[in-house]
Short mmCIF file of C-alpha atoms and ligand atoms in Angstrom, two decimals:
data_model
loop_
_atom_site.label_atom_id
_atom_site.label_comp_id
_atom_site.label_asym_id
_atom_site.label_seq_id
_atom_site.Cartn_x
_atom_site.Cartn_y
_atom_site.Cartn_z
CA MET A 1 -1.97 -14.67 0.81
CA ALA A 2 -1.57 -16.57 3.80
CA GLN A 3 0.55 -14.88 6.55
CA GLU A 4 3.25 -17.19 6.79
CA ASP A 5 4.23 -16.46 3.20
CA VAL A 6 3.84 -12.67 3.81
CA PHE A 7 6.28 -13.21 6.38
CA LYS A 8 8.79 -14.95 4.85
CA LYS A 9 8.13 -12.44 1.99
CA ILE A 10 9.50 -10.01 4.67
CA VAL A 11 12.23 -11.57 6.07
CA SER A 12 13.71 -12.25 2.22
CA HIS A 13 12.71 -8.47 1.01
CA CYS A 14 14.85 -7.30 4.08
CA LYS A 15 18.13 -9.34 2.64
CA GLU A 16 17.34 -8.13 -0.61
CA TYR A 17 17.36 -4.39 0.30
CA GLY A 18 19.84 -4.12 2.70
CA PHE A 19 17.99 -4.27 6.04
CA VAL A 20 18.60 -7.17 7.63
CA PHE A 21 21.20 -9.63 6.88
CA PRO A 22 21.92 -13.03 8.96
CA SER A 23 24.93 -12.77 11.08
CA SER A 24 28.55 -14.25 10.18
CA GLU A 25 26.37 -15.52 6.74
CA ILE A 26 29.74 -16.44 4.56
CA TYR A 27 30.28 -18.96 7.55
CA ASP A 28 26.38 -20.26 7.36
CA GLY A 29 25.17 -17.73 9.92
CA LEU A 30 24.68 -17.91 13.71
CA GLY A 31 21.45 -19.04 15.27
CA ALA A 32 19.65 -16.32 16.12
CA VAL A 33 21.94 -13.41 15.53
CA TYR A 34 21.48 -10.96 12.73
CA ASP A 35 23.08 -7.89 11.29
CA TYR A 36 21.62 -4.53 9.97
CA GLY A 37 22.32 -3.22 6.89
CA GLN A 38 22.82 0.19 5.31
CA ASN A 39 18.64 0.72 5.54
CA GLY A 40 18.36 -1.28 8.14
CA VAL A 41 20.53 0.81 10.69
CA GLU A 42 19.02 3.92 9.37
CA LEU A 43 15.34 2.64 10.36
CA LYS A 44 16.47 1.34 13.56
CA ASN A 45 18.21 4.86 14.15
CA ASN A 46 15.03 6.72 13.80
CA ILE A 47 13.57 4.39 15.78
CA LYS A 48 15.77 4.91 18.74
CA GLN A 49 15.79 8.70 18.27
CA TYR A 50 11.96 8.65 18.33
CA TRP A 51 11.92 6.84 21.36
CA TRP A 52 14.77 8.55 22.96
CA GLN A 53 13.70 11.70 22.52
CA SER A 54 10.18 11.40 23.73
CA MET A 55 11.69 10.33 26.87
CA VAL A 56 14.42 12.79 27.55
CA LEU A 57 13.27 15.44 25.72
CA LEU A 58 9.37 15.61 26.39
CA HIS A 59 9.74 14.57 30.17
CA ASP A 60 11.91 17.41 31.95
CA ASN A 61 12.02 14.71 34.66
CA ILE A 62 13.59 11.85 32.73
CA VAL A 63 17.50 11.89 31.84
CA GLY A 64 19.55 9.05 30.10
CA ILE A 65 22.63 7.25 30.70
CA ASP A 66 24.74 4.76 28.91
CA SER A 67 26.05 1.71 31.13
CA ALA A 68 28.80 -1.10 30.72
CA ILE A 69 27.54 -4.08 28.93
CA PHE A 70 29.71 -6.08 31.53
CA MET A 71 28.54 -5.58 35.24
CA HIS A 72 29.73 -6.86 38.34
CA PRO A 73 28.71 -10.40 38.88
CA THR A 74 26.83 -9.80 42.32
CA ILE A 75 24.42 -7.78 40.60
CA TRP A 76 23.20 -10.42 38.81
CA LYS A 77 22.62 -12.48 42.21
CA ALA A 78 20.90 -9.65 43.74
CA SER A 79 18.39 -9.09 41.18
CA GLY A 80 17.57 -12.63 41.34
CA HIS A 81 18.56 -13.25 37.36
CA VAL A 82 21.39 -16.46 38.49
CA ASP A 83 18.70 -18.24 40.13
CA ALA A 84 15.49 -17.41 38.51
CA PHE A 85 15.96 -16.49 34.87
CA ASN A 86 15.03 -19.53 33.34
CA ASP A 87 12.56 -20.57 31.20
CA PRO A 88 10.73 -24.23 30.73
CA LEU A 89 12.03 -25.90 27.81
CA ILE A 90 11.23 -29.47 26.44
CA ASP A 91 12.25 -31.13 23.51
CA ASN A 92 10.52 -33.25 20.88
CA ARG A 93 12.64 -37.01 20.75
CA ASP A 94 11.51 -36.90 17.10
CA SER A 95 12.11 -33.79 15.76
CA LYS A 96 15.10 -33.24 17.94
CA LYS A 97 13.60 -29.73 17.99
CA ARG A 98 13.51 -27.98 21.31
CA TYR A 99 10.65 -25.12 22.28
CA ARG A 100 9.57 -23.66 25.12
CA ALA A 101 6.77 -25.13 27.07
CA ASP A 102 5.40 -21.77 28.21
CA VAL A 103 5.07 -20.94 24.63
CA LEU A 104 3.62 -23.96 23.14
CA ILE A 105 0.73 -23.77 25.61
CA GLU A 106 0.13 -19.78 24.97
CA ASP A 107 0.22 -20.72 21.18
CA LYS A 108 -2.66 -23.18 21.89
CA MET A 109 -4.50 -20.48 23.25
CA GLY A 110 -4.12 -18.26 20.77
CA LYS A 111 -5.43 -21.02 18.55
CA TYR A 112 -8.68 -21.25 20.44
CA GLU A 113 -8.82 -17.61 20.30
CA GLU A 114 -8.37 -17.62 16.61
CA LYS A 115 -11.59 -19.94 16.10
CA ILE A 116 -14.02 -17.48 18.01
CA ALA A 117 -12.57 -14.64 16.10
CA LYS A 118 -13.34 -16.92 12.79
CA GLU A 119 -16.45 -17.52 13.75
CA ILE A 120 -17.29 -14.10 14.93
CA GLU A 121 -15.97 -12.56 11.52
CA LYS A 122 -18.48 -15.32 9.89
CA ALA A 123 -21.68 -13.60 11.87
CA ARG A 124 -20.81 -10.24 11.11
CA LYS A 125 -20.66 -11.14 7.39
CA ARG A 126 -23.59 -12.58 7.72
CA PHE A 127 -26.00 -10.43 9.74
CA GLY A 128 -24.15 -7.33 8.97
CA ASP A 129 -25.18 -4.00 10.43
CA ALA A 130 -27.37 -5.74 12.91
CA PHE A 131 -24.66 -7.93 14.30
CA ASP A 132 -24.45 -7.79 18.12
CA GLU A 133 -20.98 -9.21 18.80
CA GLU A 134 -21.29 -9.32 22.72
CA LYS A 135 -24.66 -11.07 22.48
CA PHE A 136 -23.13 -13.40 19.67
CA ARG A 137 -20.47 -14.15 21.95
CA GLN A 138 -22.83 -15.04 24.98
CA THR A 139 -25.14 -16.95 23.06
CA ASN A 140 -23.51 -19.32 20.03
CA PRO A 141 -22.76 -22.88 21.23
CA ARG A 142 -19.79 -22.88 19.12
CA VAL A 143 -18.06 -20.15 20.34
CA LEU A 144 -19.09 -20.80 24.26
CA ALA A 145 -17.88 -24.20 23.81
CA GLU A 146 -13.98 -22.96 22.24
CA GLN A 147 -14.37 -20.00 25.17
CA GLU A 148 -14.69 -22.62 27.79
CA LYS A 149 -11.49 -25.20 26.60
CA LEU A 150 -10.31 -21.77 26.71
CA ASN A 151 -11.00 -20.75 30.10
CA ALA A 152 -9.69 -24.23 31.44
CA LEU A 153 -6.71 -24.08 29.90
CA HIS A 154 -6.01 -20.55 30.80
CA ALA A 155 -6.70 -21.35 34.67
CA ARG A 156 -4.47 -24.84 34.68
CA TYR A 157 -1.67 -22.66 32.90
CA LYS A 158 -1.57 -19.90 35.35
CA ALA A 159 -1.52 -22.15 38.36
CA ALA A 160 1.22 -24.23 36.85
CA MET A 161 3.48 -21.05 36.01
CA GLU A 162 2.40 -19.40 39.29
CA GLN A 163 4.32 -22.25 40.67
CA MET A 164 6.53 -23.66 38.15
CA ASP A 165 5.28 -26.86 38.14
CA LEU A 166 7.03 -28.47 35.35
CA ALA A 167 5.68 -32.11 35.47
CA GLU A 168 1.69 -30.09 35.23
CA LEU A 169 3.28 -27.95 32.09
CA ARG A 170 3.78 -31.14 30.21
CA GLN A 171 0.80 -32.47 31.29
CA ILE A 172 -0.94 -29.45 30.04
CA ILE A 173 1.30 -30.21 26.59
CA LEU A 174 0.06 -33.78 26.13
CA ASP A 175 -3.54 -32.99 27.55
CA GLU A 176 -4.04 -30.36 24.79
CA GLU A 177 -2.34 -32.63 22.48
CA ILE A 178 0.08 -30.05 21.25
CA VAL A 179 2.31 -31.55 18.74
CA CYS A 180 5.70 -30.56 17.62
CA PRO A 181 5.15 -28.62 14.12
CA ILE A 182 8.26 -30.28 12.45
CA SER A 183 7.64 -34.12 13.30
CA GLY A 184 3.85 -34.31 14.02
CA THR A 185 4.17 -36.22 17.08
CA LYS A 186 3.58 -35.74 20.83
CA ASN A 187 6.50 -37.75 21.56
CA TRP A 188 8.07 -35.16 24.15
CA THR A 189 10.69 -35.22 26.86
CA ASP A 190 10.42 -33.73 30.44
CA VAL A 191 10.39 -30.08 31.20
CA ARG A 192 13.53 -28.55 32.22
CA GLN A 193 14.60 -25.31 33.42
CA PHE A 194 17.24 -23.41 31.20
CA ASN A 195 18.85 -20.43 32.50
CA LEU A 196 19.49 -17.58 29.35
CA MET A 197 22.26 -15.81 30.54
CA PHE A 198 25.99 -15.79 28.52
CA LYS A 199 28.65 -16.02 30.82
CA THR A 200 32.18 -15.27 29.87
CA GLU A 201 35.43 -14.60 32.06
CA MET A 202 37.17 -11.21 32.90
CA GLY A 203 40.88 -11.12 33.31
CA SER A 204 43.40 -13.78 32.68
CA THR A 205 43.33 -17.22 34.72
CA ALA A 206 46.51 -16.78 36.20
CA ASP A 207 45.17 -14.06 38.23
CA GLY A 208 41.94 -15.61 39.23
CA ALA A 209 39.51 -15.03 36.58
CA MET A 210 36.18 -13.81 37.46
CA GLN A 211 32.98 -15.07 35.79
CA ILE A 212 31.25 -12.75 34.55
CA TYR A 213 27.66 -12.44 32.59
CA LEU A 214 26.60 -11.05 29.35
CA ARG A 215 23.44 -8.52 30.73
CA PRO A 216 20.44 -10.01 29.94
CA GLU A 217 18.50 -6.67 30.22
CA THR A 218 19.70 -3.08 30.37
CA ALA A 219 17.54 -2.24 33.43
CA GLN A 220 20.01 -3.27 36.05
CA GLY A 221 22.73 -0.89 34.87
CA ILE A 222 19.87 1.98 35.40
CA PHE A 223 19.36 0.47 39.49
CA VAL A 224 22.97 0.34 40.25
CA ASN A 225 23.08 4.02 38.98
CA TYR A 226 20.30 5.31 40.65
CA LEU A 227 22.45 7.39 43.32
CA ASN A 228 24.83 8.42 41.12
CA VAL A 229 22.10 10.14 38.96
CA GLN A 230 20.25 11.40 41.55
CA LYS A 231 22.85 12.80 43.25
CA THR A 232 24.76 14.44 40.17
CA GLY A 233 21.32 15.35 38.81
CA ARG A 234 19.47 16.57 41.88
CA MET A 235 16.45 14.71 40.73
CA LYS A 236 13.55 14.96 42.96
CA LEU A 237 11.37 11.84 42.59
CA PRO A 238 9.19 11.28 40.62
CA PHE A 239 11.93 10.99 37.62
CA GLY A 240 13.25 8.75 35.61
CA ILE A 241 16.18 7.10 33.74
CA ALA A 242 16.12 6.44 30.07
CA GLN A 243 18.85 3.95 28.99
CA ILE A 244 19.61 2.43 24.94
CA GLY A 245 21.64 -0.76 24.80
CA LYS A 246 22.57 -4.56 23.68
CA ALA A 247 21.34 -7.28 26.05
CA PHE A 248 21.91 -10.96 25.45
CA ARG A 249 19.90 -13.92 26.16
CA ASN A 250 20.67 -17.47 25.51
CA GLU A 251 17.13 -18.17 24.00
CA ILE A 252 15.58 -21.58 23.48
CA VAL A 253 13.79 -21.11 20.38
CA ALA A 254 15.01 -18.99 17.87
CA ARG A 255 13.41 -19.00 14.85
CA GLN A 256 11.47 -16.28 14.26
CA PHE A 257 13.93 -13.73 12.52
CA ILE A 258 14.84 -10.49 14.82
CA PHE A 259 11.52 -10.87 16.92
CA ARG A 260 13.58 -13.14 19.38
CA MET A 261 17.32 -12.69 19.26
CA ARG A 262 20.14 -13.74 21.31
CA GLU A 263 22.12 -10.32 20.82
CA PHE A 264 19.30 -7.68 20.75
CA GLU A 265 18.86 -3.56 21.59
CA GLN A 266 16.27 -2.50 24.41
CA MET A 267 15.25 0.78 25.31
CA GLU A 268 14.23 0.69 28.83
CA MET A 269 13.32 3.90 31.13
CA GLN A 270 12.87 3.20 34.93
CA TYR A 271 10.78 5.44 36.61
CA PHE A 272 11.58 6.12 40.54
CA VAL A 273 8.03 7.31 42.27
CA LYS A 274 6.97 7.38 45.80
CA PRO A 275 5.59 4.53 47.37
CA GLY A 276 1.67 4.21 47.39
CA THR A 277 1.77 6.52 43.81
CA GLU A 278 3.10 3.24 42.11
CA ILE A 279 -0.22 1.97 40.42
CA GLU A 280 -1.31 5.28 39.32
CA TRP A 281 1.87 5.97 37.04
CA PHE A 282 2.01 2.33 36.13
CA ASN A 283 -1.59 3.74 34.19
CA GLN A 284 -0.15 6.48 33.39
CA TRP A 285 2.89 4.96 31.57
CA LYS A 286 0.83 2.61 30.11
CA GLN A 287 -1.56 5.52 28.66
CA TRP A 288 1.85 7.45 27.46
CA ARG A 289 3.18 4.35 26.04
CA MET A 290 0.28 2.89 23.74
CA ALA A 291 0.08 7.13 22.53
CA TRP A 292 3.83 6.66 21.34
CA HIS A 293 2.79 3.75 19.74
CA GLN A 294 -0.36 4.52 17.60
CA ALA A 295 1.29 8.09 16.90
CA LEU A 296 2.88 5.89 14.07
CA GLY A 297 -0.65 5.51 12.48
CA PHE A 298 -0.64 2.10 12.13
CA GLY A 299 -3.93 1.86 13.88
CA ALA A 300 -5.33 1.88 16.87
CA GLU A 301 -7.01 -2.13 16.04
CA ASN A 302 -3.38 -3.44 15.80
CA TYR A 303 -2.38 -2.88 19.08
CA ARG A 304 -3.60 -4.40 22.64
CA PHE A 305 -3.00 -4.74 26.24
CA HIS A 306 -2.13 -8.22 27.58
CA ASP A 307 -1.78 -8.37 31.37
CA HIS A 308 0.35 -10.98 32.71
CA GLU A 309 -1.07 -14.21 33.66
CA LYS A 310 1.91 -14.93 36.54
CA LEU A 311 3.76 -11.78 37.98
CA ALA A 312 7.09 -12.03 38.70
CA HIS A 313 7.49 -11.96 42.51
CA TYR A 314 8.75 -8.67 43.07
CA ALA A 315 5.99 -7.01 40.70
CA ASN A 316 2.50 -5.63 41.85
CA ALA A 317 1.56 -5.16 38.31
CA ALA A 318 2.75 -5.96 34.62
CA THR A 319 1.08 -5.67 30.78
CA ASP A 320 2.78 -6.01 27.54
CA VAL A 321 2.06 -4.00 24.62
CA GLU A 322 0.97 -6.57 21.77
CA PHE A 323 1.33 -5.40 18.26
CA HIS A 324 -0.20 -7.45 15.47
CA MET A 325 2.06 -9.11 13.34
CA PRO A 326 2.03 -11.15 10.44
CA PHE A 327 2.09 -14.40 13.35
CA GLY A 328 -0.11 -13.14 15.54
CA PHE A 329 -0.33 -10.49 18.22
CA LYS A 330 2.88 -10.55 20.15
CA GLU A 331 4.20 -8.59 22.69
CA VAL A 332 6.77 -5.56 21.44
CA GLU A 333 7.23 -3.93 24.94
CA GLY A 334 6.65 -4.78 28.73
CA ILE A 335 5.63 -2.05 31.24
CA HIS A 336 6.15 -3.29 34.90
CA SER A 337 5.53 -2.32 38.29
CA ARG A 338 8.61 -3.57 39.93
CA THR A 339 8.13 -2.16 43.48
CA ASN A 340 11.23 -1.27 45.07
CA PHE A 341 12.34 -4.68 44.66
CA ASP A 342 15.84 -4.15 42.89
CA LEU A 343 16.94 -0.91 44.70
CA SER A 344 16.45 -3.13 48.15
CA GLN A 345 18.25 -5.95 46.53
CA HIS A 346 21.29 -3.65 45.69
CA GLU A 347 21.22 -2.20 49.17
CA LYS A 348 21.36 -5.67 50.80
CA TYR A 349 24.01 -7.33 48.60
CA SER A 350 26.05 -4.09 47.92
CA GLY A 351 25.68 -3.11 51.83
CA LYS A 352 25.58 0.89 50.74
CA SER A 353 22.09 2.65 51.51
CA ILE A 354 20.02 3.22 48.45
CA LYS A 355 17.50 5.37 49.41
CA TYR A 356 15.62 9.08 48.97
CA PHE A 357 15.47 11.49 51.44
CA ASP A 358 12.04 13.42 50.85
CA PRO A 359 12.58 16.97 51.38
CA GLU A 360 8.58 17.67 51.53
CA SER A 361 7.60 14.74 54.18
CA GLY A 362 11.79 14.44 55.77
CA GLU A 363 11.30 10.87 55.44
CA SER A 364 13.95 8.97 53.84
CA TYR A 365 12.60 5.92 52.03
CA THR A 366 13.39 3.40 48.90
CA PRO A 367 11.61 4.44 45.50
CA TYR A 368 9.17 2.35 43.90
CA VAL A 369 9.61 1.81 39.93
CA ILE A 370 7.46 1.36 36.96
CA GLU A 371 9.67 -0.05 33.79
CA THR A 372 9.09 0.42 30.35
CA SER A 373 10.87 -1.73 28.43
CA ILE A 374 10.72 -1.80 24.55
CA GLY A 375 12.77 -4.29 22.26
CA VAL A 376 14.32 -2.18 19.77
CA ASP A 377 14.69 -4.97 17.07
CA ARG A 378 10.98 -6.26 17.77
CA MET A 379 10.13 -2.55 16.94
CA THR A 380 11.96 -2.37 13.66
CA LEU A 381 9.98 -5.90 13.17
CA SER A 382 6.90 -4.25 13.59
CA VAL A 383 7.25 -1.29 11.52
CA LEU A 384 8.36 -3.73 8.78
CA CYS A 385 5.76 -5.88 9.10
CA HIS A 386 3.02 -3.01 8.69
CA SER A 387 4.63 -1.13 6.49
CA TYR A 388 5.47 -4.02 4.09
CA GLN A 389 2.73 -4.15 0.96
CA GLU A 390 2.66 -5.38 -2.58
CA GLU A 391 0.54 -3.54 -4.97
CA GLN A 392 -1.27 -4.19 -8.14
CA LEU A 393 -0.86 -1.55 -10.62
CA GLU A 394 -2.60 -0.68 -13.56
CA GLY A 395 -1.73 -2.33 -16.69
CA GLY A 396 -1.11 -5.57 -14.51
CA GLU A 397 2.15 -4.63 -12.85
CA THR A 398 3.13 -5.04 -9.39
CA ARG A 399 5.26 -2.68 -6.69
CA VAL A 400 6.48 -3.84 -3.25
CA VAL A 401 6.57 -0.82 -1.40
CA LEU A 402 7.26 -0.03 2.21
CA LYS A 403 5.09 2.74 3.08
CA PHE A 404 7.07 3.63 6.28
CA PRO A 405 5.95 6.48 8.02
CA PRO A 406 7.79 9.19 6.70
CA GLN A 407 9.96 9.92 10.05
CA LEU A 408 11.22 6.34 10.52
CA ALA A 409 12.08 5.88 6.48
CA PRO A 410 15.53 5.28 6.05
CA VAL A 411 16.19 7.43 3.00
CA LYS A 412 13.81 10.55 3.18
CA LEU A 413 14.56 12.50 -0.31
CA SER A 414 16.35 10.39 -3.62
CA VAL A 415 17.00 13.10 -6.39
CA MET A 416 17.15 11.61 -10.03
CA PRO A 417 18.48 13.19 -13.23
CA LEU A 418 16.36 12.10 -16.16
CA VAL A 419 19.63 11.52 -18.30
CA ARG A 420 23.30 11.29 -17.46
CA LYS A 421 24.45 14.26 -19.40
CA ASP A 422 23.77 17.82 -20.40
CA GLY A 423 24.74 19.22 -17.11
CA LEU A 424 21.25 17.18 -15.41
CA PRO A 425 23.37 15.11 -12.83
CA ASP A 426 25.22 18.32 -12.10
CA LEU A 427 22.17 20.34 -10.79
CA ALA A 428 20.47 16.84 -9.20
CA LYS A 429 23.65 16.71 -7.45
CA GLN A 430 23.59 20.47 -6.43
CA ILE A 431 19.84 19.28 -4.66
CA VAL A 432 21.39 16.79 -2.87
CA ASN A 433 24.31 18.74 -1.61
CA ASP A 434 22.03 21.53 -0.41
CA LEU A 435 19.45 19.37 1.22
CA LYS A 436 21.76 16.42 2.87
CA PHE A 437 22.08 18.71 5.80
CA HIS A 438 18.67 18.70 6.79
CA PHE A 439 17.09 14.98 6.23
CA ASN A 440 18.66 11.99 4.40
CA THR A 441 19.03 12.72 0.68
CA HIS A 442 20.45 10.28 -1.72
CA TYR A 443 21.53 10.94 -5.62
CA ASP A 444 20.23 8.11 -8.12
CA GLU A 445 21.47 7.94 -11.70
CA LYS A 446 20.91 4.29 -12.80
CA ASP A 447 18.38 2.71 -14.69
CA SER A 448 15.61 4.15 -16.24
CA ILE A 449 13.32 6.45 -13.82
CA GLY A 450 10.51 4.16 -13.62
CA LYS A 451 12.96 1.56 -12.40
CA ARG A 452 14.57 4.02 -9.81
CA TYR A 453 11.16 4.65 -8.93
CA ARG A 454 10.64 0.62 -7.98
CA ARG A 455 13.62 0.57 -5.93
CA GLN A 456 13.14 3.44 -3.70
CA ASP A 457 9.43 2.44 -3.20
CA ALA A 458 11.02 -0.89 -2.17
CA ILE A 459 13.29 0.95 0.55
CA GLY A 460 10.42 3.08 1.76
CA THR A 461 11.57 6.39 0.34
CA PRO A 462 9.05 8.67 0.53
CA TYR A 463 9.81 11.41 -1.89
CA CYS A 464 12.04 11.35 -5.08
CA VAL A 465 12.99 14.21 -7.39
CA THR A 466 13.42 14.27 -10.94
CA VAL A 467 15.66 16.76 -12.70
CA ASP A 468 14.74 17.12 -16.36
CA TYR A 469 15.38 19.62 -19.04
CA ASP A 470 12.63 21.98 -17.77
CA THR A 471 14.67 22.32 -14.88
CA LEU A 472 17.41 23.70 -16.64
CA LYS A 473 15.40 26.73 -17.71
CA ASP A 474 12.91 27.54 -15.16
CA ASN A 475 14.38 25.66 -11.76
CA THR A 476 11.33 23.40 -11.03
CA VAL A 477 11.90 19.59 -10.97
CA THR A 478 8.78 16.38 -10.66
CA LEU A 479 8.36 15.67 -7.17
CA ARG A 480 6.84 12.23 -6.73
CA MET A 481 5.30 10.56 -3.64
CA ARG A 482 5.75 7.03 -2.69
CA ASP A 483 2.39 6.11 -1.60
CA THR A 484 0.17 8.11 -3.87
CA MET A 485 2.38 7.89 -6.61
CA GLU A 486 1.31 11.17 -7.37
CA GLN A 487 3.67 13.80 -9.10
CA ARG A 488 3.46 17.72 -9.30
CA ARG A 489 6.03 20.14 -10.56
CA VAL A 490 7.67 22.09 -7.58
CA LYS A 491 10.45 24.78 -7.62
CA ILE A 492 13.70 23.81 -6.09
CA SER A 493 13.66 26.05 -3.67
CA GLU A 494 10.45 24.88 -2.10
CA LEU A 495 11.48 21.13 -1.68
CA ARG A 496 13.18 21.68 2.02
CA SER A 497 10.18 23.11 2.84
CA ILE A 498 7.82 20.98 1.86
CA ILE A 499 9.64 17.87 2.94
CA GLU A 500 11.52 18.62 6.10
CA ASP A 501 8.41 19.00 8.51
CA THR A 502 6.88 15.29 7.24
CA VAL A 503 10.00 13.38 7.71
CA SER A 504 11.17 15.21 10.86
CA ILE A 505 10.75 12.97 14.09
CA THR A 506 9.67 16.35 15.78
CA SER A 507 6.51 16.13 13.88
CA LEU A 508 6.22 12.62 15.70
CA LEU A 509 6.63 14.04 18.88
CA LYS A 510 4.33 16.94 18.32
CA LYS A 511 1.59 14.11 18.28
CA LEU A 512 2.74 13.55 21.99
CA VAL A 513 2.28 16.46 23.45
P1 ATP B 601 9.48 -13.03 25.89
O1 ATP B 601 8.31 -13.20 26.78
O2 ATP B 601 8.98 -12.69 24.24
O3 ATP B 601 10.59 -13.82 26.05
P2 ATP B 601 10.26 -11.11 27.65
O4 ATP B 601 8.82 -10.75 28.45
O5 ATP B 601 10.83 -12.07 28.68
O6 ATP B 601 9.85 -11.69 26.34
P3 ATP B 601 11.12 -8.69 28.54
O7 ATP B 601 12.12 -9.38 29.47
O8 ATP B 601 10.00 -7.86 28.95
O9 ATP B 601 10.95 -9.31 27.68
O10 ATP B 601 12.12 -7.52 27.99
C1 ATP B 601 11.34 -6.17 27.39
C2 ATP B 601 11.16 -6.64 25.75
O11 ATP B 601 12.70 -6.89 25.24
C3 ATP B 601 10.38 -7.01 25.04
O12 ATP B 601 9.25 -6.55 25.11
C4 ATP B 601 11.23 -7.00 23.68
O13 ATP B 601 10.79 -6.29 23.06
C5 ATP B 601 12.90 -7.13 23.95
N1 ATP B 601 13.45 -8.61 23.94
C6 ATP B 601 13.08 -9.31 24.81
N2 ATP B 601 14.03 -10.37 24.83
C7 ATP B 601 13.80 -10.16 23.00
C8 ATP B 601 14.67 -11.43 22.39
N3 ATP B 601 15.44 -12.73 22.49
N4 ATP B 601 14.97 -10.72 21.19
C9 ATP B 601 14.94 -9.38 20.57
N5 ATP B 601 13.58 -8.50 21.66
C10 ATP B 601 13.85 -9.19 22.61
#
């Protein structure tokens, strides 16, 4: 099945099974805004819990905060967002659709990469074990030609982005013959800058309302609380502050489900370090963050680092963690070495000294910062995409199953009485009542057992338990595993110990230490 079709199926599955709904749907929705349903919110909460605990439980020098969404407007002047939080936009005159010029060009580079990857795959099949990829890349004329085009485009794009040369970005789009995917034409407007911050007003107009912004990132809430936390927590460098919260961006293109939303959630951690040690910490955090992703078991081949083409003026290193989504490798997390830019700017704009007194050296200085910034929604999407599978079963049947890591699954156990009589429902409910304190356990009595299993597969429940007539006699139940569909008879008293460890976030955290 084409990857685009898979993605469409995932989107409709998310709606059908209570993961993600378009916001305000009965009013025909609101562009790029989504609501999480009963299963989506559990999945998202588990992801947040995994992240939060990996930061503040596993690191004794990282603490959390929860800062307000509304902030003093000068913060966004100081951070550079008022002047420079822009994306280059371009319109197609025929389809009237709007695009990000940089994304159109990056997609084109992705197409060159895909062509090269296809050639390599073909050759690998042809040569089998004797295949030497490195040599093939260096000698195959078709690969070399594509690579040359890619390198040339890459160099031109990098230069244009560094100087924010809008005319050159447009020229690249024309020269590369990039067409609008809707109209298929090259009838492009000029490229313009567009500020992504949402504005609103605070206070009534009578007393002079103040224009404020909905925060476009959670990080600034951490920077402006640096001194509060450092002093009250008596923190010593290096130390980190973590936060999970909503962020808002008036994205130009919003057509990729929960990948790019106008209201979304971020999990950010700023790690304050001594100047001069930041690259060492940057590399350490790259490694820690990759380990966090890979502990989920989705396969190392589905992740890669993508170093930034264009470093923000304040950054001295930056990379993205990309995940293999059905629509290509895409950023889920950014790791940035932000120097002392933000703290220095707030010092300048607020007039308050924001320094660290180093008891060892006796000096005062502005700490440098390593930031790890991951989108909860993008992470949720990557988990959904990787877990969604359609399986052909014996007897021509198919099933749709979400093979979530059990620790992230919304429901861990579904308990089902075989029939709705003879005391079986009461016994099943008793099991639910005992286990619900330890993990998310549901009761399900409607439809045939087969249908109930399918329903649980579709929401990714790793375990089902069936209570039948033998249960009344010997206190055993049938435990059914989602992935293998294997069934075995176990004692009710053993259920907790069999399940609890495999579904707990702790079991994921243990892989990190
Ligand atoms: P992009 O280049 O895709 O616009 P970005 O580089 O601007 O993303 P950052 O500012 O580094 O993103 O934000 C950190 C993380 O927040 C991203 O890696 C992503 O997971 C998430 N994120 C950013 N913008 C959005 C959005 N509009 N919708 C959902 N998640 C987002």
